[in-house]
Coordinates of C-alpha atoms in Angstrom, one line a residue:
M187 CA 96.2 32.4 11.7
S188 CA 97.4 35.6 10.0
T189 CA 95.0 38.5 11.6
D190 CA 96.0 41.1 8.6
T191 CA 94.2 42.2 6.0
T192 CA 96.4 41.3 3.2
Y193 CA 99.5 39.0 2.6
S194 CA 102.1 40.2 0.9
V195 CA 103.5 36.7 -0.9
P196 CA 107.7 36.2 -0.5
C197 CA 108.9 35.5 -4.3
I198 CA 111.2 32.9 -3.8
Y199 CA 112.0 31.2 -7.1
P200 CA 114.8 33.5 -8.0
S201 CA 116.6 31.9 -5.1
I202 CA 115.7 28.5 -5.9
Q203 CA 116.7 29.2 -9.4
A204 CA 119.9 30.5 -8.2
K205 CA 121.1 27.6 -6.7
T206 CA 123.5 25.3 -8.9
V207 CA 122.7 22.0 -7.4
P208 CA 119.3 20.7 -7.4
F209 CA 117.6 20.6 -3.4
A210 CA 118.1 16.6 -2.0
G211 CA 114.9 17.3 -0.9
P212 CA 111.9 17.1 -0.8
L213 CA 110.2 19.6 0.8
T214 CA 107.9 17.5 3.6
V215 CA 104.9 19.6 4.6
N216 CA 102.2 18.7 7.0
V217 CA 98.7 19.5 6.3
P218 CA 95.5 19.7 9.0
G219 CA 92.6 17.0 8.6
S220 CA 90.3 16.6 5.9
K221 CA 87.1 18.9 6.0
S222 CA 84.8 16.8 4.1
I223 CA 85.6 13.7 5.9
T224 CA 85.4 15.6 9.5
N225 CA 82.0 17.0 8.5
R226 CA 80.4 13.8 7.4
A227 CA 81.5 11.8 10.2
L228 CA 80.3 14.6 12.6
L229 CA 76.9 13.8 11.2
L230 CA 77.1 9.9 10.9
A231 CA 78.5 9.8 14.6
T232 CA 75.5 11.8 15.5
L233 CA 73.3 8.7 13.9
A234 CA 75.0 6.0 15.0
K235 CA 74.3 4.6 18.8
G236 CA 77.1 4.9 21.1
T237 CA 80.3 7.4 21.4
S238 CA 82.3 7.9 18.6
C239 CA 85.6 9.5 18.7
L240 CA 86.5 11.3 15.7
R241 CA 90.7 11.5 15.3
G242 CA 92.4 13.9 13.3
A243 CA 89.7 16.2 12.8
L244 CA 90.0 19.7 11.6
F245 CA 89.1 22.8 13.4
S246 CA 88.3 25.6 10.9
D247 CA 85.3 27.8 10.8
D248 CA 83.6 25.5 8.8
S249 CA 84.0 22.3 11.2
R250 CA 83.0 24.6 14.2
H251 CA 80.0 25.7 12.9
F252 CA 78.9 22.1 12.2
L253 CA 80.1 20.8 15.8
Q254 CA 78.4 23.9 17.6
C255 CA 75.0 23.2 15.4
I256 CA 75.0 19.2 16.9
Q257 CA 75.4 20.5 20.3
D258 CA 72.9 23.1 19.8
L259 CA 70.5 20.0 18.8
G260 CA 71.3 18.8 22.4
F261 CA 74.0 16.2 21.1
E262 CA 77.0 15.6 23.4
A263 CA 79.9 16.3 21.7
E264 CA 83.1 17.3 23.1
A265 CA 86.0 18.9 20.9
D266 CA 90.2 18.6 21.9
E267 CA 91.4 20.8 19.7
E268 CA 95.2 20.4 21.0
N269 CA 94.5 16.9 20.1
C270 CA 92.7 17.3 17.0
Q271 CA 89.7 14.8 18.1
I272 CA 86.0 15.2 18.7
T273 CA 83.7 12.7 20.6
V274 CA 80.3 12.4 19.9
K275 CA 77.3 10.7 21.6
G276 CA 75.1 9.3 18.9
L277 CA 71.4 8.7 19.4
G278 CA 70.9 6.3 16.8
G279 CA 68.6 8.8 14.6
R280 CA 67.1 10.5 17.1
I281 CA 67.3 14.1 17.4
P282 CA 67.8 15.3 21.3
R283 CA 65.3 18.7 20.9
P284 CA 62.6 18.6 18.9
E285 CA 62.8 22.2 18.2
A286 CA 66.3 24.3 17.8
K287 CA 67.8 27.3 16.1
Q288 CA 70.9 26.5 13.8
Y289 CA 73.4 28.7 12.1
V290 CA 75.8 26.9 9.7
G291 CA 77.9 30.1 9.1
S292 CA 79.4 29.0 5.6
A293 CA 79.7 25.7 5.3
G294 CA 78.1 24.3 3.0
T295 CA 78.6 20.3 4.2
A296 CA 76.9 21.7 7.1
A297 CA 74.1 23.4 5.5
R298 CA 73.2 20.7 3.3
F299 CA 73.7 17.6 5.4
L300 CA 72.3 19.1 8.6
T301 CA 68.7 20.3 6.8
A302 CA 68.8 16.9 5.3
C303 CA 68.8 15.7 8.5
L304 CA 66.9 17.7 10.0
G305 CA 64.2 17.6 7.6
L306 CA 63.6 14.0 7.7
S307 CA 63.4 13.7 11.5
H308 CA 60.5 15.0 13.8
G309 CA 60.5 18.3 14.5
I310 CA 60.6 22.2 14.5
Y311 CA 64.2 23.9 13.3
H312 CA 64.7 27.2 12.2
M313 CA 67.9 27.3 9.7
D314 CA 70.5 30.2 9.1
A315 CA 73.4 31.2 7.4
S316 CA 76.0 33.7 6.2
E317 CA 75.3 36.1 3.7
Q318 CA 77.7 33.9 1.7
M319 CA 76.0 30.6 1.8
R320 CA 72.4 32.5 1.8
R321 CA 73.6 33.1 -1.9
R322 CA 74.3 29.6 -2.2
P323 CA 71.6 27.2 -4.1
M324 CA 69.5 24.9 -1.9
A325 CA 66.4 24.7 -3.9
P326 CA 66.8 21.2 -5.3
L327 CA 67.5 19.9 -1.8
L328 CA 64.8 22.0 -0.1
N329 CA 62.4 20.5 -3.1
A330 CA 63.1 16.8 -2.6
L331 CA 62.4 17.2 1.0
K332 CA 59.3 19.1 0.4
E333 CA 58.5 16.1 -2.0
L334 CA 59.3 13.6 1.4
G335 CA 57.1 15.5 3.4
C336 CA 58.8 18.8 4.8
E337 CA 57.1 22.0 5.6
I338 CA 59.8 24.5 4.4
L339 CA 58.7 28.1 5.4
Y340 CA 60.8 30.8 4.1
E341 CA 61.3 34.4 5.9
D342 CA 61.3 36.1 2.7
E343 CA 59.6 34.8 0.0
R344 CA 61.7 36.1 -2.6
A345 CA 64.5 34.1 -1.3
E346 CA 63.0 30.7 -2.2
G347 CA 65.3 27.8 -2.3
H348 CA 68.1 29.8 -0.1
F349 CA 68.3 30.4 3.8
P350 CA 67.1 31.3 5.8
F351 CA 64.6 28.6 6.5
T352 CA 62.1 26.9 9.0
L353 CA 61.8 23.5 8.8
Q354 CA 58.9 21.1 9.8
S355 CA 59.6 17.7 9.7
H356 CA 57.3 14.6 9.4
G357 CA 59.7 12.0 9.0
F358 CA 59.6 10.2 5.9
R359 CA 56.2 10.4 3.8
K360 CA 57.7 8.3 0.6
D361 CA 60.2 5.8 -0.2
S362 CA 61.8 7.7 -3.2
I363 CA 62.8 10.9 -4.5
S364 CA 64.6 12.5 -7.5
V365 CA 67.3 15.0 -7.2
N366 CA 69.3 17.1 -9.4
I367 CA 72.8 17.3 -8.6
D368 CA 74.1 20.0 -11.2
S369 CA 75.0 22.3 -8.8
S370 CA 76.0 20.2 -5.8
S371 CA 76.8 16.9 -5.1
Q372 CA 76.2 17.5 -1.7
F373 CA 72.4 17.5 -2.0
L374 CA 72.5 13.9 -3.2
S375 CA 75.2 12.9 -0.3
A376 CA 72.7 14.7 2.4
L377 CA 70.0 12.4 1.3
L378 CA 72.3 9.2 1.3
I379 CA 73.5 9.4 4.6
V380 CA 70.3 9.8 6.3
S381 CA 68.2 7.2 4.0
C382 CA 68.8 4.3 6.3
L383 CA 66.8 6.3 8.6
C384 CA 63.3 5.6 6.3
E385 CA 61.7 2.3 7.8
K386 CA 61.0 1.1 4.0
D387 CA 64.0 0.5 0.9
F388 CA 64.5 4.0 0.2
T389 CA 65.5 4.9 -3.5
I390 CA 67.1 8.2 -4.9
Q391 CA 67.2 8.5 -8.6
I392 CA 69.6 11.5 -9.5
K393 CA 70.0 13.8 -12.2
G394 CA 73.5 15.3 -13.2
T395 CA 76.6 13.8 -13.2
H396 CA 78.9 16.7 -11.2
G397 CA 80.8 15.2 -7.9
M398 CA 80.7 11.6 -8.4
A399 CA 84.5 11.4 -6.4
Y400 CA 82.3 13.2 -3.5
I401 CA 79.3 10.7 -3.9
E402 CA 81.9 7.4 -3.7
M403 CA 83.6 9.2 -0.1
T404 CA 80.0 9.5 1.2
R405 CA 79.1 6.3 0.3
K406 CA 82.4 4.6 1.7
M407 CA 82.1 6.5 5.1
M408 CA 78.7 5.3 5.2
G409 CA 80.1 1.8 5.0
Q410 CA 82.8 2.5 7.5
F411 CA 79.7 3.5 9.9
G412 CA 77.8 -0.1 8.9
V413 CA 75.4 1.3 6.5
H414 CA 75.5 0.0 3.0
A415 CA 74.2 2.1 -0.5
R416 CA 74.2 0.6 -3.6
E417 CA 74.2 2.1 -7.0
T418 CA 72.2 0.3 -9.8
E419 CA 72.3 0.8 -13.6
D420 CA 69.7 3.3 -14.1
R421 CA 71.6 6.1 -11.7
T422 CA 69.4 5.3 -8.9
F423 CA 71.0 4.6 -5.6
L424 CA 69.3 2.0 -3.1
T425 CA 69.5 1.9 1.0
K426 CA 67.9 -1.3 1.8
A427 CA 66.1 -0.5 5.0
G428 CA 66.7 -2.2 8.4
Q429 CA 70.7 -0.7 8.7
H430 CA 72.1 1.1 11.2
Y431 CA 75.3 3.2 11.9
R432 CA 77.6 1.7 14.5
A433 CA 79.9 4.1 16.7
M434 CA 83.1 4.4 15.7
D435 CA 86.8 5.0 16.8
Y436 CA 87.5 6.8 13.6
Q437 CA 90.9 8.0 12.0
I438 CA 90.5 11.1 9.8
E439 CA 92.6 11.4 6.6
P440 CA 94.7 14.4 6.1
D441 CA 93.2 17.0 3.8
V442 CA 94.1 16.4 0.0
S443 CA 92.3 19.2 -1.1
A444 CA 95.1 21.5 1.3
A445 CA 97.6 19.0 0.0
C446 CA 97.4 19.7 -3.3
Y447 CA 98.3 23.6 -2.8
F448 CA 101.9 21.9 -1.9
Y449 CA 102.1 19.2 -4.7
A450 CA 101.3 22.3 -7.0
M451 CA 104.5 24.3 -6.3
S452 CA 106.9 21.2 -7.7
P453 CA 106.0 21.8 -11.2
L454 CA 105.7 25.8 -10.5
L455 CA 109.1 25.7 -8.5
H456 CA 110.6 22.7 -9.8
L457 CA 110.5 21.4 -6.7
P458 CA 110.5 17.3 -4.9
V459 CA 107.3 18.0 -2.6
L460 CA 106.1 15.4 -0.2
V461 CA 102.8 15.5 1.9
N462 CA 102.9 13.6 4.8
H463 CA 100.3 11.0 5.4
V464 CA 98.4 11.4 1.8
H465 CA 98.3 8.3 0.1
S466 CA 96.7 7.2 -3.3
D467 CA 94.1 5.0 -1.8
S468 CA 92.4 8.3 0.1
L469 CA 88.6 8.4 -0.3
Q470 CA 89.4 12.3 -1.0
G471 CA 88.6 12.8 -5.0
D472 CA 91.2 15.5 -5.3
V473 CA 93.8 12.7 -5.0
A474 CA 93.3 13.1 -8.9
F475 CA 95.3 16.2 -8.6
I476 CA 98.3 14.2 -8.7
E477 CA 97.5 12.5 -11.6
I478 CA 96.8 15.9 -13.4
L479 CA 100.2 17.2 -12.3
K480 CA 101.7 13.9 -14.3
K481 CA 100.1 15.1 -17.1
T482 CA 101.8 18.3 -17.0
G483 CA 105.1 16.4 -16.7
C484 CA 105.6 15.8 -13.4
S485 CA 106.5 12.6 -12.1
A486 CA 104.8 10.9 -8.3
K487 CA 105.0 7.6 -5.8
D488 CA 103.6 6.9 -3.2
T489 CA 105.9 6.2 -0.3
L490 CA 105.3 4.9 3.3
Q491 CA 105.6 8.4 4.3
G492 CA 103.3 10.3 1.7
I493 CA 102.9 10.5 -2.4
L494 CA 106.2 12.5 -3.7
V495 CA 105.6 14.7 -6.5
T496 CA 108.7 15.6 -8.5
P497 CA 108.8 17.9 -10.9
P498 CA 109.7 17.7 -14.8
A499 CA 113.1 16.7 -15.9
D500 CA 114.0 19.2 -18.0
G501 CA 112.1 22.0 -15.4
I502 CA 109.4 23.0 -17.9
F503 CA 105.7 21.6 -17.3
H504 CA 103.3 21.6 -20.1
G505 CA 99.8 23.3 -20.6
I506 CA 97.0 20.5 -20.7
T507 CA 93.7 20.1 -21.4
A508 CA 92.1 18.4 -17.9
D509 CA 88.5 17.6 -17.0
M510 CA 88.3 18.5 -13.4
S511 CA 84.4 17.5 -12.5
A512 CA 86.1 14.9 -10.0
C513 CA 88.3 17.3 -8.3
S514 CA 86.9 20.5 -9.1
D515 CA 88.3 22.2 -5.6
Q516 CA 91.6 22.5 -7.6
A517 CA 90.3 24.2 -10.9
I518 CA 91.5 27.4 -8.7
T519 CA 95.2 25.2 -8.4
L520 CA 95.6 24.5 -11.8
A521 CA 94.3 28.1 -13.0
A522 CA 97.3 29.7 -10.8
I523 CA 100.1 27.9 -11.9
A524 CA 99.2 27.6 -15.4
P525 CA 100.2 30.8 -16.4
F526 CA 104.3 29.4 -16.1
A527 CA 103.1 26.3 -18.5
D528 CA 104.5 25.9 -22.0
S529 CA 101.5 26.1 -23.5
P530 CA 97.5 27.1 -22.9
T531 CA 95.6 25.4 -19.9
V532 CA 92.3 24.1 -20.4
I533 CA 90.3 23.1 -17.5
T534 CA 86.9 21.8 -18.4
G535 CA 84.0 19.8 -16.2
I536 CA 83.9 23.1 -13.8
G537 CA 80.0 24.8 -14.4
H538 CA 79.0 24.6 -11.2
I539 CA 82.1 26.1 -9.6
R540 CA 80.2 29.0 -10.4
F541 CA 77.7 28.5 -7.5
Q542 CA 80.5 27.8 -4.7
E543 CA 81.9 30.4 -2.1
S544 CA 81.8 32.8 -5.4
D545 CA 81.7 32.1 -9.1
R546 CA 85.0 31.0 -9.2
I547 CA 85.4 31.0 -13.3
Q548 CA 84.3 34.5 -13.0
A549 CA 86.8 35.5 -9.9
I550 CA 89.9 33.3 -11.6
V551 CA 89.0 35.2 -15.2
T552 CA 89.1 38.6 -13.5
E553 CA 92.1 38.2 -11.7
L554 CA 94.4 36.6 -14.1
T555 CA 93.4 39.3 -16.7
K556 CA 94.5 41.8 -13.9
M557 CA 97.8 40.5 -13.8
G558 CA 98.1 40.7 -17.3
I559 CA 97.5 37.1 -18.2
S560 CA 95.0 35.8 -21.1
C561 CA 92.0 33.8 -20.4
R562 CA 88.9 32.6 -22.6
E563 CA 85.8 31.5 -20.4
T564 CA 82.9 29.5 -21.4
G565 CA 80.1 28.2 -19.2
N566 CA 82.2 25.2 -18.0
S567 CA 85.6 26.0 -18.7
I568 CA 88.6 28.1 -18.9
T569 CA 91.9 28.8 -21.1
I570 CA 94.4 29.8 -19.5
Y571 CA 97.7 31.1 -22.1
P572 CA 100.9 31.8 -20.8
G573 CA 102.8 34.8 -19.7
S574 CA 104.3 37.0 -17.0
P575 CA 101.7 37.6 -14.2
Q576 CA 102.6 41.5 -13.2
A577 CA 102.1 42.8 -9.5
S578 CA 98.7 42.6 -8.2
R579 CA 96.5 42.9 -5.3
V580 CA 94.2 39.7 -5.6
E581 CA 90.6 40.0 -4.1
T582 CA 89.9 36.4 -2.9
Y583 CA 85.7 37.1 -2.9
D584 CA 85.7 35.7 1.2
D585 CA 86.9 32.5 -0.4
H586 CA 89.4 30.4 1.0
R587 CA 90.8 28.6 -2.5
M588 CA 91.2 31.7 -3.8
A589 CA 93.3 33.1 -1.5
M590 CA 95.0 29.6 -0.8
G591 CA 95.4 28.9 -4.7
F592 CA 96.2 32.9 -6.1
S593 CA 99.3 32.5 -3.2
L594 CA 101.1 30.2 -5.7
I595 CA 101.5 33.1 -8.3
G596 CA 103.5 35.2 -5.8
L597 CA 105.6 32.3 -4.8
R598 CA 107.5 32.8 -8.6
S599 CA 105.9 36.5 -9.7
P600 CA 106.8 39.0 -7.2
G601 CA 104.3 41.6 -6.2
I602 CA 101.1 39.6 -5.6
V603 CA 99.5 40.5 -2.3
I604 CA 96.4 38.3 -1.2
D605 CA 93.6 40.3 -0.1
N606 CA 91.5 39.0 3.2
P607 CA 94.1 36.1 3.8
G608 CA 92.0 35.5 7.1
C609 CA 89.0 33.8 4.9
C610 CA 91.1 30.6 4.8
R611 CA 89.7 30.0 8.4
K612 CA 87.1 28.3 6.4
T613 CA 89.2 25.4 5.8
F614 CA 93.1 25.7 6.8
E615 CA 93.5 28.5 9.3
D616 CA 96.7 28.4 9.5
Y617 CA 97.7 27.9 5.6
F618 CA 99.5 31.4 5.4
E619 CA 101.6 29.9 8.7
V620 CA 102.7 26.7 6.9
L621 CA 103.1 28.8 3.9
D622 CA 105.7 31.1 5.9
N623 CA 107.4 28.1 7.3
V624 CA 108.1 26.7 3.8
T625 CA 108.9 29.7 2.4
A626 CA 111.6 30.8 5.3
Q627 CA 113.5 28.0 4.4
F628 CA 114.2 29.5 1.1
Q629 CA 115.3 32.7 2.6
T630 CA 118.4 32.8 3.7
L631 CA 120.0 30.1 0.8
S632 CA 123.2 31.9 0.1
C633 CA 124.5 30.5 3.6
M634 CA 122.9 26.8 2.8
P635 CA 124.6 24.2 1.8
D636 CA 123.1 23.3 -2.0
S637 CA 121.1 20.5 -0.5
F638 CA 118.4 20.4 1.5

């Protein structure tokens, strides 16, 4: 993990273009385990009865905060970072300590999932977060918990609906709730995961359509651990009473969100790219980004080793209109390569990303405009016009996806410097080391054979 305050992205495109014979390839990359799956599995394991082993787990700021919170609640949980494993002894829904302090850092999943779990248990829990997470929305979930019987005391009444707060929980006082997920699908995921702890059939009616791919991931993982939640026709989710999570030996998928930065190199650098062990049947919604790349002119096939993306045959990729509501974490990725397309790129369905680690729409537009790229934004979309990005120092807004996504620009345009690369600790702490390993393969192209 880089500890430097900046990272100068090596521009490797001219060297690749200088080769007279295309790479035999593909460029093959390994990425860490999925953050979304790791953190869901951590909570599911605590709610199960018995000891679960989570294999291929991600170790990053987010997952470490989640793991520490579980340990602070009194659960027996051990991490083996060298072997990417976590063991958790679950207590079937019981929280060991009736009172505890919880610090979730900047981890949105930990913030929402643990709040729902503790708010519907029995005890007093003091919840706090980083300054970044204190700014992110919590009100829809907290309002739902209050309606279900939880008392919520804010340290600062002027910051109602945000961290920090204290939960005084009394279990489920009702068996139905309504929640708005326009600003985060994690509100619904959190309530779904703990819904089986209600002694009656539990129903959740939703408002909004954001992040349904993540909801499906949650439901599938719940099912893998033994609890099934069914969606009805009227946008209501039903969890039948009497279901219980079972302990598991559980294999976590590679992080498709991380894989997408490397897949985006295919049209950007005109290279075939394969990420090991990423397949089209992934639980993760970001696998939809592969279909978006296909619309730009790329090809893709699922091989035994992983999905292989190959660039457009003529070396030119097309600007497209893409609804990215199902894979909004990749809006920054597509925005970063969009200036190199042959026509404007329109990214829609992303209004909610204004409320994530940063206002991502504003961040994209600000940083591309600094590079001389013309952009136009609405409340829910961005249009990016083709151009030649100029040298720039990229402000990352302490947002890991801005750091990783905008590093792609520097691979093709010289003079791109990423500020605060260490913010990638949140999900992919070795990203820039992996990027260095990738780009190092092109530093000696002049003495390499015309294959790779």
